[in-house]
Tab-separated table of C-alpha atoms and ligand atoms in Angstrom:
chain	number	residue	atom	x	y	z
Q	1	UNK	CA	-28.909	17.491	-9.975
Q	2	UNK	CA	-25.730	18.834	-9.161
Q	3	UNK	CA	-23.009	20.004	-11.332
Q	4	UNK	CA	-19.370	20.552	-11.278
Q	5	UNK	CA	-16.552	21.187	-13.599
Q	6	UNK	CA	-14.396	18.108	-11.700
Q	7	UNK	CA	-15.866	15.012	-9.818
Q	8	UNK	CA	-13.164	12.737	-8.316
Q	9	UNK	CA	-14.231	9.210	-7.908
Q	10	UNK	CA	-12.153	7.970	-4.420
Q	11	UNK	CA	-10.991	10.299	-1.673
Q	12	UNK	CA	-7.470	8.319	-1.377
Q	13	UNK	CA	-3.953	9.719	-1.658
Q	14	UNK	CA	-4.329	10.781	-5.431
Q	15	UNK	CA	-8.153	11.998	-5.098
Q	16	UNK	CA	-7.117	13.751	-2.584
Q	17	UNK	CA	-4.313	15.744	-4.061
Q	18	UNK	CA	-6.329	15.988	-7.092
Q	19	UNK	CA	-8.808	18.407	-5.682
Q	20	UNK	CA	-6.505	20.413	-3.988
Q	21	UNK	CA	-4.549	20.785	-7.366
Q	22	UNK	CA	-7.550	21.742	-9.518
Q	23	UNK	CA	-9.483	23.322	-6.898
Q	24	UNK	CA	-6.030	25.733	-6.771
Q	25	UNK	CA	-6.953	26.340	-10.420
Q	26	UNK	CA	-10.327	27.865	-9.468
Q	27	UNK	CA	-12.450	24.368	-10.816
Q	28	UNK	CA	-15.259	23.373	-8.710
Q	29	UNK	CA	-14.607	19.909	-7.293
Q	30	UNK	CA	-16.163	17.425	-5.973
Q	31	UNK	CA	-14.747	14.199	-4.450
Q	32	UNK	CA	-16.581	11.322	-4.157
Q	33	UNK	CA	-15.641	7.867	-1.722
Q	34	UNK	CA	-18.418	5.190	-0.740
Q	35	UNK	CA	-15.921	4.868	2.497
Q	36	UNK	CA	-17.548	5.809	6.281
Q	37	UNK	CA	-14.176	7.990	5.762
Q	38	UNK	CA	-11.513	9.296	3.754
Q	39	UNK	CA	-7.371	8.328	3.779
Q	40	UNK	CA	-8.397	4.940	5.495
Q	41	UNK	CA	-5.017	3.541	3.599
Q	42	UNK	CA	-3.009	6.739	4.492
Q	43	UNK	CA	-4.448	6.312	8.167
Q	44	UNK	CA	-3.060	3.045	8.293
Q	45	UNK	CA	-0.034	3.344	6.527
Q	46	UNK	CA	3.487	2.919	7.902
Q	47	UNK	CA	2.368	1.954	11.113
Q	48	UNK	CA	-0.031	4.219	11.618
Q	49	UNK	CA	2.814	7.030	10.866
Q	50	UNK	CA	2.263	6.916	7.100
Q	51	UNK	CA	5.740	6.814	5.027
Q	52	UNK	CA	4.733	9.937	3.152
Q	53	UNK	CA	7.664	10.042	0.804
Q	54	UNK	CA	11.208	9.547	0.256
Q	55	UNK	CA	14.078	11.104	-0.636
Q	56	UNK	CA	15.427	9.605	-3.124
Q	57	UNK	CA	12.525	8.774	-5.650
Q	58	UNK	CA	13.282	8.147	-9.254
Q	59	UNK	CA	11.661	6.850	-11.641
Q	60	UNK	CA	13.491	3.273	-11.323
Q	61	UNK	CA	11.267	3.046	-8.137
Q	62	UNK	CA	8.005	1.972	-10.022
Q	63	UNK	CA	7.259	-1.284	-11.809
Q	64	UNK	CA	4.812	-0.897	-14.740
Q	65	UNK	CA	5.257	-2.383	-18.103
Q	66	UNK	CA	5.762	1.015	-19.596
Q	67	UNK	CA	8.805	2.404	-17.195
Q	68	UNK	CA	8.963	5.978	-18.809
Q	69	UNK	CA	5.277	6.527	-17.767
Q	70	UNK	CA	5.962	7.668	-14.977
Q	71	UNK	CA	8.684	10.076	-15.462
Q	72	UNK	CA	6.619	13.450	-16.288
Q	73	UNK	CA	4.706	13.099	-13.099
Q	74	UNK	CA	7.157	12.692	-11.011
Q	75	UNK	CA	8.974	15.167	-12.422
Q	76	UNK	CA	6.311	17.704	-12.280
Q	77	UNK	CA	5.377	16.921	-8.176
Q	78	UNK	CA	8.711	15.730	-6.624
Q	79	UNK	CA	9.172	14.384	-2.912
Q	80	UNK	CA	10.468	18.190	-2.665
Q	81	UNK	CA	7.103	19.879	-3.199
Q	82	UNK	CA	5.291	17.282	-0.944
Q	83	UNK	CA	7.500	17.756	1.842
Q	84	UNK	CA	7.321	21.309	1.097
Q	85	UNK	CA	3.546	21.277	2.066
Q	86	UNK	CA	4.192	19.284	5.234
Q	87	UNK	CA	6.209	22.008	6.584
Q	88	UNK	CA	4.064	24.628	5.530
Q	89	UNK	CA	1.212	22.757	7.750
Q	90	UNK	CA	3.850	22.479	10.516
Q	91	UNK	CA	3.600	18.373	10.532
Q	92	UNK	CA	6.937	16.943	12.156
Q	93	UNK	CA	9.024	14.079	10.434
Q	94	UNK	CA	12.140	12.310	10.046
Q	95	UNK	CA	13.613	10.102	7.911
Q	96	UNK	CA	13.470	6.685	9.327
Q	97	UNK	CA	15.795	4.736	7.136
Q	98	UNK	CA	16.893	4.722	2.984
Q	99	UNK	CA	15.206	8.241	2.743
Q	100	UNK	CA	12.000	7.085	3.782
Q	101	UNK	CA	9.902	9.819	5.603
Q	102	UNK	CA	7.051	9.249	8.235
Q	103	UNK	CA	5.301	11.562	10.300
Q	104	UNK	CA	6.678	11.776	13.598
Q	105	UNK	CA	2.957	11.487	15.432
Q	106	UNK	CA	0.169	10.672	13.526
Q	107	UNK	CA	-0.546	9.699	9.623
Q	108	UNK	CA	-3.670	11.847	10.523
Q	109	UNK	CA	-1.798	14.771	10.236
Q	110	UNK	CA	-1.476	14.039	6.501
Q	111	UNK	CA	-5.394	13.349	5.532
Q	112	UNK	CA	-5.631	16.709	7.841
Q	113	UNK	CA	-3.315	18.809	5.961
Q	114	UNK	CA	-4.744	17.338	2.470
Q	115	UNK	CA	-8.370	18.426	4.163
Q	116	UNK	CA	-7.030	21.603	5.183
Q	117	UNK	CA	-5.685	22.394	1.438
Q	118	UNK	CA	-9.189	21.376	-0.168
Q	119	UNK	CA	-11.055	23.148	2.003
Q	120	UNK	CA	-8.544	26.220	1.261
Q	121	UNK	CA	-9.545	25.525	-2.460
Q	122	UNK	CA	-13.437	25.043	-1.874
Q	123	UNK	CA	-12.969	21.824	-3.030
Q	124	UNK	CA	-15.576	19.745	-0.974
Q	125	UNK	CA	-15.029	15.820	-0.225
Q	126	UNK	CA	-17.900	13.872	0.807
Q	127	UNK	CA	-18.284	10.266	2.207
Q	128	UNK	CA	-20.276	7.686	2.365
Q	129	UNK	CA	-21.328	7.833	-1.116
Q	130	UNK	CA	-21.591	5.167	-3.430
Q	131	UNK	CA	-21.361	5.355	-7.459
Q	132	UNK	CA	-24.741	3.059	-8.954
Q	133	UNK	CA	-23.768	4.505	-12.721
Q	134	UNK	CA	-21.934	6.654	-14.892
Q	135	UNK	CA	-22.942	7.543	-18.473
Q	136	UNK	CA	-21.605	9.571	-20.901
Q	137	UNK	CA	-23.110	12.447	-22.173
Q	138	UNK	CA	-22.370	15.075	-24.778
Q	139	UNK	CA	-20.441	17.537	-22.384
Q	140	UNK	CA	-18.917	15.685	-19.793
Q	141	UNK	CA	-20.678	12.708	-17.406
Q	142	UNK	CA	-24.107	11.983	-15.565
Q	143	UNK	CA	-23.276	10.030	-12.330
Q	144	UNK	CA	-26.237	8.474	-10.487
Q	145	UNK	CA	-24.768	7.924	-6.714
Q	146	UNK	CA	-26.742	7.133	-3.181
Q	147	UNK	CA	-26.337	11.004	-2.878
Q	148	UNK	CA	-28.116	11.487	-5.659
Q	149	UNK	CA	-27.076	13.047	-9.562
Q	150	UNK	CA	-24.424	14.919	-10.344
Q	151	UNK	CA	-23.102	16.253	-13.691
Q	152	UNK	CA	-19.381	17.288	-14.511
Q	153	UNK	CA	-17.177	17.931	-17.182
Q	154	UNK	CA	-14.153	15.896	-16.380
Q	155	UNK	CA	-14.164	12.433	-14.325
Q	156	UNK	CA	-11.219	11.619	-12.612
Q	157	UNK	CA	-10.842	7.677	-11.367
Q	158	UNK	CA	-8.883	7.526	-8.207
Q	159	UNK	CA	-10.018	4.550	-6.656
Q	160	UNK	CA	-7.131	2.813	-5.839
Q	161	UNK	CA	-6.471	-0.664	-5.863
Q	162	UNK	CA	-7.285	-4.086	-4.597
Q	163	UNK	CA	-5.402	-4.501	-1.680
Q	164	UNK	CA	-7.087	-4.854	2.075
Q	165	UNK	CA	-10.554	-5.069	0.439
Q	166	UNK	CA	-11.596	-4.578	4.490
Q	167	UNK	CA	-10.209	-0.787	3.916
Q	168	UNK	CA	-12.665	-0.217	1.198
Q	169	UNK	CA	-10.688	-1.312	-1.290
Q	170	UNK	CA	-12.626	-2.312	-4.608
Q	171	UNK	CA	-12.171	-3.164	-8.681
Q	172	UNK	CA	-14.130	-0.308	-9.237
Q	173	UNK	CA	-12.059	1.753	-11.416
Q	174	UNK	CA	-10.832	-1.320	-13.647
Q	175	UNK	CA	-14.557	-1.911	-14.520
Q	176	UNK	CA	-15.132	1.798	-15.287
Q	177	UNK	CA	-12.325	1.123	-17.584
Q	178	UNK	CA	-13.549	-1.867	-18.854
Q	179	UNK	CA	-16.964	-0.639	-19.519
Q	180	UNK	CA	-15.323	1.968	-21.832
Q	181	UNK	CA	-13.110	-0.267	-23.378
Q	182	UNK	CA	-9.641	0.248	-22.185
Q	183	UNK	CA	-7.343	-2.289	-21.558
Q	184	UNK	CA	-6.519	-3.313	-18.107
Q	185	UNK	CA	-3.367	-5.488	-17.058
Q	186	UNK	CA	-3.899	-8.472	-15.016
Q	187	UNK	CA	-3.457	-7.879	-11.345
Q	188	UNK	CA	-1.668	-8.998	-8.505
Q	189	UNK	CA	-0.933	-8.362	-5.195
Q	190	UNK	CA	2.255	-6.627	-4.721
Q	191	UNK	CA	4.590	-5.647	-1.383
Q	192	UNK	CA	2.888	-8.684	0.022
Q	193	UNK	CA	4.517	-11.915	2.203
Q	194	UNK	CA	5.382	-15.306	0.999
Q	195	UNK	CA	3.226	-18.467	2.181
Q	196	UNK	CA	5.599	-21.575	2.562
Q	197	UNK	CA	4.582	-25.172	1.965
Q	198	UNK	CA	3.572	-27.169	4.975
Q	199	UNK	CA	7.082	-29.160	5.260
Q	200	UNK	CA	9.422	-25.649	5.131
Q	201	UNK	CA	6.702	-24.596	7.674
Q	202	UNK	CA	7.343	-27.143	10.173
Q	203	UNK	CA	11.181	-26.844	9.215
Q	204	UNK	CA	10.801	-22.861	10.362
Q	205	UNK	CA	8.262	-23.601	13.211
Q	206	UNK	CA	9.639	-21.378	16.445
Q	207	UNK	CA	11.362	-19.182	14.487
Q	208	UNK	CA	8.495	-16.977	13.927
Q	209	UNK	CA	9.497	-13.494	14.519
Q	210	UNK	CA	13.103	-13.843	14.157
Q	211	UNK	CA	14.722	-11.761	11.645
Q	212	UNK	CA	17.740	-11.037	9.986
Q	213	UNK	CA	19.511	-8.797	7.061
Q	214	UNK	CA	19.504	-10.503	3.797
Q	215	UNK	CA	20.073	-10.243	0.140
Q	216	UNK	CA	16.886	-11.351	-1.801
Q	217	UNK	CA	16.934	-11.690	-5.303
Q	218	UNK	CA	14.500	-13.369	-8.225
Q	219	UNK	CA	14.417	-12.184	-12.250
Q	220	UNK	CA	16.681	-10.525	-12.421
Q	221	UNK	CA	15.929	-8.092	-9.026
Q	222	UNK	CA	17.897	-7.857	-5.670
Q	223	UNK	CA	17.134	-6.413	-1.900
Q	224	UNK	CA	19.359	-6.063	0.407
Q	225	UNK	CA	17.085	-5.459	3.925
Q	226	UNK	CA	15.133	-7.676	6.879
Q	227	UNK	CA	13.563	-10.792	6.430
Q	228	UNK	CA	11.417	-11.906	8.873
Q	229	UNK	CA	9.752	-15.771	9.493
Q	230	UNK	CA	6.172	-15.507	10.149
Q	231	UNK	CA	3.640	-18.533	10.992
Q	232	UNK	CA	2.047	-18.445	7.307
Q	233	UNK	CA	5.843	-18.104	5.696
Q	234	UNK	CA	8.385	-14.943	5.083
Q	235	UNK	CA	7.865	-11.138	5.375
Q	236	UNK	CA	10.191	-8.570	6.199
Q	237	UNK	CA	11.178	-5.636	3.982
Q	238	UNK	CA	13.321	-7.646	1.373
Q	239	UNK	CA	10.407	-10.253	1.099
Q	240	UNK	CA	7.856	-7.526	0.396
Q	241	UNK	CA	10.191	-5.810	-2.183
Q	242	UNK	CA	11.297	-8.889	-3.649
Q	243	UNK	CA	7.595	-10.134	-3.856
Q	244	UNK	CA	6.676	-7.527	-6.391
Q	245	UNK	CA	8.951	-9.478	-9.100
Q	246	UNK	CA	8.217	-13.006	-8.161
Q	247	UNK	CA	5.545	-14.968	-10.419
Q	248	UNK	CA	3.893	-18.186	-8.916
Q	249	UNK	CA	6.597	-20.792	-9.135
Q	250	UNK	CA	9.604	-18.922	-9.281
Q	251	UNK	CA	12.252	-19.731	-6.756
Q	252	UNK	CA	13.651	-16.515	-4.498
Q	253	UNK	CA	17.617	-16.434	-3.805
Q	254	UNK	CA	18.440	-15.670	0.069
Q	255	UNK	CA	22.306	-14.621	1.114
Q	256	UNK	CA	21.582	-15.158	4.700
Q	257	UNK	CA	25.593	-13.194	5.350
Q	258	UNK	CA	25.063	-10.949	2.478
Q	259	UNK	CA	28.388	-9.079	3.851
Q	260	UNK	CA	30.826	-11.812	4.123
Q	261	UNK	CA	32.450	-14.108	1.648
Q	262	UNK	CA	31.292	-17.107	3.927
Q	263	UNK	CA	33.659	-19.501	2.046
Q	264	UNK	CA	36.735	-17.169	3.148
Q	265	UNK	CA	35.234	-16.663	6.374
Q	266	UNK	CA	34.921	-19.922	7.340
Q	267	UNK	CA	38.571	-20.790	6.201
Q	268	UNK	CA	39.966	-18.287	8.614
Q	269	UNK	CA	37.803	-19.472	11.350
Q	270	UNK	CA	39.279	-22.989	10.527
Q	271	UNK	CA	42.950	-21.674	10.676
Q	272	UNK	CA	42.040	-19.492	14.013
Q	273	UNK	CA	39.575	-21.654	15.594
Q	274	UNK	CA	39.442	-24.624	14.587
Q	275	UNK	CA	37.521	-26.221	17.755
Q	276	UNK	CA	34.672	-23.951	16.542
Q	277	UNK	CA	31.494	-25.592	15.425
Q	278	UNK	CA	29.645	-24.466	12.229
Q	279	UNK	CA	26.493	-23.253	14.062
Q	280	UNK	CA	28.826	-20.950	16.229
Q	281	UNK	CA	30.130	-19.080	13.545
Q	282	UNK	CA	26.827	-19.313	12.259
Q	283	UNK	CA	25.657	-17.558	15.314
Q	284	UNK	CA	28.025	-14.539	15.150
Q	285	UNK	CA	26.064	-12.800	12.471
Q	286	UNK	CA	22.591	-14.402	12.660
Q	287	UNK	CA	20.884	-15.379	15.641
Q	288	UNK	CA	21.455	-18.203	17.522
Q	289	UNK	CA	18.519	-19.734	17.377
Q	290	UNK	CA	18.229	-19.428	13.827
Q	291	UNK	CA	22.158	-20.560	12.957
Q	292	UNK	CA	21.003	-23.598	15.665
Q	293	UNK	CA	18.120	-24.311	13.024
Q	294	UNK	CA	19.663	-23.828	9.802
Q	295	UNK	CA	22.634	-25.991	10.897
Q	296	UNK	CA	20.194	-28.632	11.812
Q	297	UNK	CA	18.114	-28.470	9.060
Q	298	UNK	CA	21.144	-28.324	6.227
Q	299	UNK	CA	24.334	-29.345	7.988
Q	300	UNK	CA	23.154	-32.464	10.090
Q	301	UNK	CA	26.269	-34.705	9.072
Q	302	UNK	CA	29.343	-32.134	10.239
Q	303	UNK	CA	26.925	-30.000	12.759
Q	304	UNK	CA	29.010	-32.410	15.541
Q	305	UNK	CA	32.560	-31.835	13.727
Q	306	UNK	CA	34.728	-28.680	14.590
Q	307	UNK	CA	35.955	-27.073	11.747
Q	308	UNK	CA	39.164	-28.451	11.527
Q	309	UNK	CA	37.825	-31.822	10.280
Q	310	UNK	CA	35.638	-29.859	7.391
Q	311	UNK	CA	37.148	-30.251	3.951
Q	312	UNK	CA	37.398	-27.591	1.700
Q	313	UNK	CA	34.536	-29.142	-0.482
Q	314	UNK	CA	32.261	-29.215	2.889
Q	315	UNK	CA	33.567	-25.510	3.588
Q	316	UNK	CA	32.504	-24.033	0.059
Q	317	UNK	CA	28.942	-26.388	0.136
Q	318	UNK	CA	27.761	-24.602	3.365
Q	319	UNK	CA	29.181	-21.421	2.354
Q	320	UNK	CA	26.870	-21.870	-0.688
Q	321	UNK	CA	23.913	-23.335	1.517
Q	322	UNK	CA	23.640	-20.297	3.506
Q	323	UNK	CA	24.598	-17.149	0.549
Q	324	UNK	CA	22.631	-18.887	-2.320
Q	325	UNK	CA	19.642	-20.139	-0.382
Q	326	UNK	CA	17.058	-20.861	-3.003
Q	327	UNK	CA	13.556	-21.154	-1.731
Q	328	UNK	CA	10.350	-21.580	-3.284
Q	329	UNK	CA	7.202	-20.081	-1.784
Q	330	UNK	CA	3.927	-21.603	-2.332
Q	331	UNK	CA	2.417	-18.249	-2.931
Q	332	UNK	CA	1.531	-14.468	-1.093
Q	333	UNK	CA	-0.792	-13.842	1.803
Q	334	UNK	CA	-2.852	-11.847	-1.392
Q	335	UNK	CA	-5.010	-8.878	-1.321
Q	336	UNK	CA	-5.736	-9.609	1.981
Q	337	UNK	CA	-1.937	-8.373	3.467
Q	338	UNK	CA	-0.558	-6.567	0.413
Q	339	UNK	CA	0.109	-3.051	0.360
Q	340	UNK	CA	-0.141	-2.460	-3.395
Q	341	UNK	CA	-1.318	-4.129	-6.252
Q	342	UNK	CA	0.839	-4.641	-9.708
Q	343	UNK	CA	-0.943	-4.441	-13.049
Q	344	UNK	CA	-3.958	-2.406	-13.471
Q	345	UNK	CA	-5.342	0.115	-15.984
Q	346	UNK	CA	-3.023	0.750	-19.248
Q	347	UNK	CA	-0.729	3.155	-19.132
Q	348	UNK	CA	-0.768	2.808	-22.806
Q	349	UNK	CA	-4.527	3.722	-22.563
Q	350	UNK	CA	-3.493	7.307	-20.737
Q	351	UNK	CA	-2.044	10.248	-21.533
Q	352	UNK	CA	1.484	10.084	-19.101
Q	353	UNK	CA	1.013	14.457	-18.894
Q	354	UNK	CA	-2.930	14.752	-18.567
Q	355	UNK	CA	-3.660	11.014	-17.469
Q	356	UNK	CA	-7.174	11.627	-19.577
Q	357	UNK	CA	-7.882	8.443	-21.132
Q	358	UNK	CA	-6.994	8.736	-24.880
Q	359	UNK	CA	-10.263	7.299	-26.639
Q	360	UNK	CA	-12.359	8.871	-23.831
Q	361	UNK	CA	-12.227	12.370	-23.664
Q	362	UNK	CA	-13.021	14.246	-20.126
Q	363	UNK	CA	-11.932	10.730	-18.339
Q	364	UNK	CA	-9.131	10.589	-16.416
Q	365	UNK	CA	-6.953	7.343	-14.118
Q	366	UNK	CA	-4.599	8.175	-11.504
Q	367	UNK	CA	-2.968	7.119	-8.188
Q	368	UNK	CA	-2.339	3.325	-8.034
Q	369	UNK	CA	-5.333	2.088	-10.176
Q	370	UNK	CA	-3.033	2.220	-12.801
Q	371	UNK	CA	-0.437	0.062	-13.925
Q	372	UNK	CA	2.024	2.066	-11.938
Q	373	UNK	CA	3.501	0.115	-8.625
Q	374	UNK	CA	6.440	1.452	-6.589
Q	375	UNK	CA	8.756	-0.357	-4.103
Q	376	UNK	CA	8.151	0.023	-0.559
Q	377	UNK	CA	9.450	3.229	1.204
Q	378	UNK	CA	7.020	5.634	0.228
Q	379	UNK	CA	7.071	5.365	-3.089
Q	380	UNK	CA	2.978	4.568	-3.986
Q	381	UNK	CA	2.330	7.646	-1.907
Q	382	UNK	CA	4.847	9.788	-4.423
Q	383	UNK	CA	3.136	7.881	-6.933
Q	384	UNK	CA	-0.275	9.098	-5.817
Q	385	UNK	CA	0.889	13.188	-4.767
Q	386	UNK	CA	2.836	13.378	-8.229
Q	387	UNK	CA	-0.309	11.886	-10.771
Q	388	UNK	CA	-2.902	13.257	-8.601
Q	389	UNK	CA	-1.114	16.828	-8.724
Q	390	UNK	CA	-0.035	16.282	-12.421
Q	391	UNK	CA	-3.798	15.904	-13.489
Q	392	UNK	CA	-5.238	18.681	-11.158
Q	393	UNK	CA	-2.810	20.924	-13.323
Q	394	UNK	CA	-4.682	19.554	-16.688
Q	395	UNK	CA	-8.522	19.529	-15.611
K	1	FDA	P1	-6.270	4.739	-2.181
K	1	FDA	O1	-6.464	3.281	-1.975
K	1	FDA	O2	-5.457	5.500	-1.212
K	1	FDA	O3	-7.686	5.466	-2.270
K	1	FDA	C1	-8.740	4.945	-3.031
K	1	FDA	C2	-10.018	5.515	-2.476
K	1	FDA	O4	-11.083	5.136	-3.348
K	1	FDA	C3	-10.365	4.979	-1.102
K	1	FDA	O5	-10.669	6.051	-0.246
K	1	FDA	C4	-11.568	4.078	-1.345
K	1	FDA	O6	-12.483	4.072	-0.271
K	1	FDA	C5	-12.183	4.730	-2.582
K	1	FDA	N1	-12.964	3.795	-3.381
K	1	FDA	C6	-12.600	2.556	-3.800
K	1	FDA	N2	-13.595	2.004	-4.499
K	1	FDA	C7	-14.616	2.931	-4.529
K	1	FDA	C8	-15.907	2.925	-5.094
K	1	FDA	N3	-16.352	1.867	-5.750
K	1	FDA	N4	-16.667	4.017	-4.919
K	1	FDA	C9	-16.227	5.103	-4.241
K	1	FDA	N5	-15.002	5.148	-3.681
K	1	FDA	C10	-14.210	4.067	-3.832
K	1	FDA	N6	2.527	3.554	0.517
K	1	FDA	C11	3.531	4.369	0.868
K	1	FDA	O7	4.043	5.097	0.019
K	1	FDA	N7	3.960	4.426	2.173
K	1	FDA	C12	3.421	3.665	3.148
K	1	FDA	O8	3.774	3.775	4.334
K	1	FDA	C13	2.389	2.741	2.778
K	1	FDA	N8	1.843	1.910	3.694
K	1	FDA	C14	0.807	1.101	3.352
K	1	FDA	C15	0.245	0.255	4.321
K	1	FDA	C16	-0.827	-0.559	3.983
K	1	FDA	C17	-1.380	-1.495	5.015
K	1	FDA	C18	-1.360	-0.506	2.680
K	1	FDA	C19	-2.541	-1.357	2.293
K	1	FDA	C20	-0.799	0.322	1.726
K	1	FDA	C21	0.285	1.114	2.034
K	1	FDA	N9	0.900	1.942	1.083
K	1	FDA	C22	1.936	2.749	1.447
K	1	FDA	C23	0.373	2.014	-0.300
K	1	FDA	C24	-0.513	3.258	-0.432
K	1	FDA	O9	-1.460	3.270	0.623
K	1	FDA	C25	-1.268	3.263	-1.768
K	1	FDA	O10	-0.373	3.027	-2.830
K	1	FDA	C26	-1.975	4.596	-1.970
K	1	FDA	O11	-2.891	4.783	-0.929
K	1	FDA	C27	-2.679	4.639	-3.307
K	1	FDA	O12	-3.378	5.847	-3.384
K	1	FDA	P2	-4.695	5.979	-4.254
K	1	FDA	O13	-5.256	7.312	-3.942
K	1	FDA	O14	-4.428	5.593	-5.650
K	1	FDA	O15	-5.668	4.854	-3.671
């Protein structure tokens, strides 16, 4: 049997960051991941660039249903400190839009540098390893794994959650905290696409791929960014944002010309050019094929008429049509597409300073298998640095 004073359960963003941070405080570490290898999500994030971080994180980046949960961690590892050690390793970045940072070659130079540091540490990461149990003991916990037993003193869940189940991803760390009786919140897939019924589908069919800048907005939540038509429904970064606070059979708001006031607009197009045809206008801020569409699909009856023969009713109906666009999706492409998932593992049940798990001493939950989600941009990955360092510092 083996023993250490810190196993890590998931060699993932926080697990990662984890061992370097305790390892740094001279505890033997040991992470653990039943993966063929380790940062498979970091590997494929952002494009394969990984969106390491962003400037401007605050706390009012995360969902969870405690929103000051967050706060200590983040204030403890900021987007400063992380991009502090990707300069020390050399990596190039830039910011590629809204403060978001991605590596300028590979995301491999991130699960390099984060091997780098736990080798600097002696903190060893192995693969390949599956966990068959875990049992409590007096000091600490017995694990039995494919590579064998090992004993520790502190357990430290970083296994992530549900999304792209093809990546590795598993419920693991829920069930842990189920089988020691902590409450987990339901889950759902979060940063994820829309599905649209079969009849908007056909309505949309060609427009696949074509985008354009919107305002997207549902309970009480608004994005202004992309949306993009896909064959299965609506993506884009103001879908996947907006996606995070929709529930199944809410209806989204879409303000197709989110920097016009259309009605005005369209009056002084009327009083300029009045030969113009809606779909024209239409056509000067999105594309054409999709203001060709949309005027089909919702303006039928005057899509012949030049503006001049619109009345002011007509005027202020499309206007309305096109900036208050309320659509209801059928669902999200699911765990399959998403890149987080909501809900998760208490916060209530952890300590927001240690993350140890209140009624369990020597257990600890961090990274995104708890109920903390952020919105796209780097956020998760702050998410995962900032807990994973945060606990390192308490082990
Ligand atoms: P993470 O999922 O990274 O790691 C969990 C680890 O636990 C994995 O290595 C897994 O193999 C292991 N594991 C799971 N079950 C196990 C078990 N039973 N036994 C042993 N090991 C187990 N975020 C961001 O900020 N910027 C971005 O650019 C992106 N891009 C992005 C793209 C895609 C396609 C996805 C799916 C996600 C993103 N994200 C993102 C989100 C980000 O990847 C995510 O929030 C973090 O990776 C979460 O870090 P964790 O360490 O908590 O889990």
């Amino acid at each position: 049997m083996q023993k250490r004073d810190v196993i890590i359960i998931g060699a993932g963003a926080a697990g990662l960051m984890c061992a370097i941070s305790a390892g740094g405080r001279g505890k033997s570490v040991t992470v653990l991941d039943h993966a063929n290898k380790v940062g498979k999500k970091i590997l494929m994030s952002g494009g394969g660039r990984c969106n390491f971080t962003n400037y401007y994180t605050e706390p009012t980046n995360f969902l969870s249903e405690n929103e000051h949960f967050c706060k200590s961690a983040l204030s403890r590892f900021t987007q400063w400190d992380f991009i502090g050690m990707v300069e020390k390793h050399g990596i190039p970045y830039h910011e590629k839009k809204l403060g978001q940072l991605f590596c300028d070659n590979k995301a491999k130079d991130i699960v390099n540098m984060l091997l780098d540091e736990c080798a600097a540490v002696g903190s060893e990461v192995r693969t390949h390893c599956s966990i068959e149990k875990i049992q409590r003991q007096d000091e600490g916990f017995l694990l039995t794994t494919t590579q064998g037993k090992w004993a520790c003193s502190k357990l430290v869940i970083a296994t992530g959650g549900l999304s792209i189940p093809t990546m590795g991803a598993t419920g693991f760390g829920y069930d842990i905290a189920k089988q020691y009786g902590l409450e987990t919140l339901p889950t759902t897939a979060g940063l994820v696409p829309f599905t649209l019924s079969p009849n908007l589908l056909e309505q949309f069919e060609g427009l696949s791929g074509t985008s354009a800048e919107a305002i997207v907005s549902c309970n009480g939540m608004q994005f202004s960014e992309n949306i993009l038509f896909t064959h299965r429904g609506l993506s884009g970064p103001s879908i996947l944002q907006i996606s995070s606070y929709w529930r199944p059979g809410d209806s989204v708001e879409i303000n197709l010309l989110p920097n016009v006031d259309l009605y005005e607009h369209l009056k002084h197009q009327q009083k300029d050019r009045p030969k113009a045809h809606i779909n024209t206008v239409l056509a000067e801020t999105l594309t054409k094929k999709l203001a060709d569409r949309l005027t089909e699909l919702w303006f039928a009856d005057h899509k012949e008429k030049p503006l001049a023969e619109l009345s002011n009713d007509v005027l202020q109906a499309i206007a309305k049509q096109c900036q208050s666009w309320q659509l209801k999706p059928t669902g999200t492409e699911g765990y399959r597409t998403a890149e987080v998932t909501l809900g998760g593992v208490s916060t209530n049940e952890v300590s927001s300073k240690t993350f140890e798990a209140k009624k369990v001493s020597g257990l600890y939950f961090i990274g995104e298998v708890l109920d903390v989600t952020g919105h796209l941009g780097g956020f998760n990955f702050q998410w995962a640095w900032a807990s994973g360092y945060a606990c390192g510092q308490e082990l």
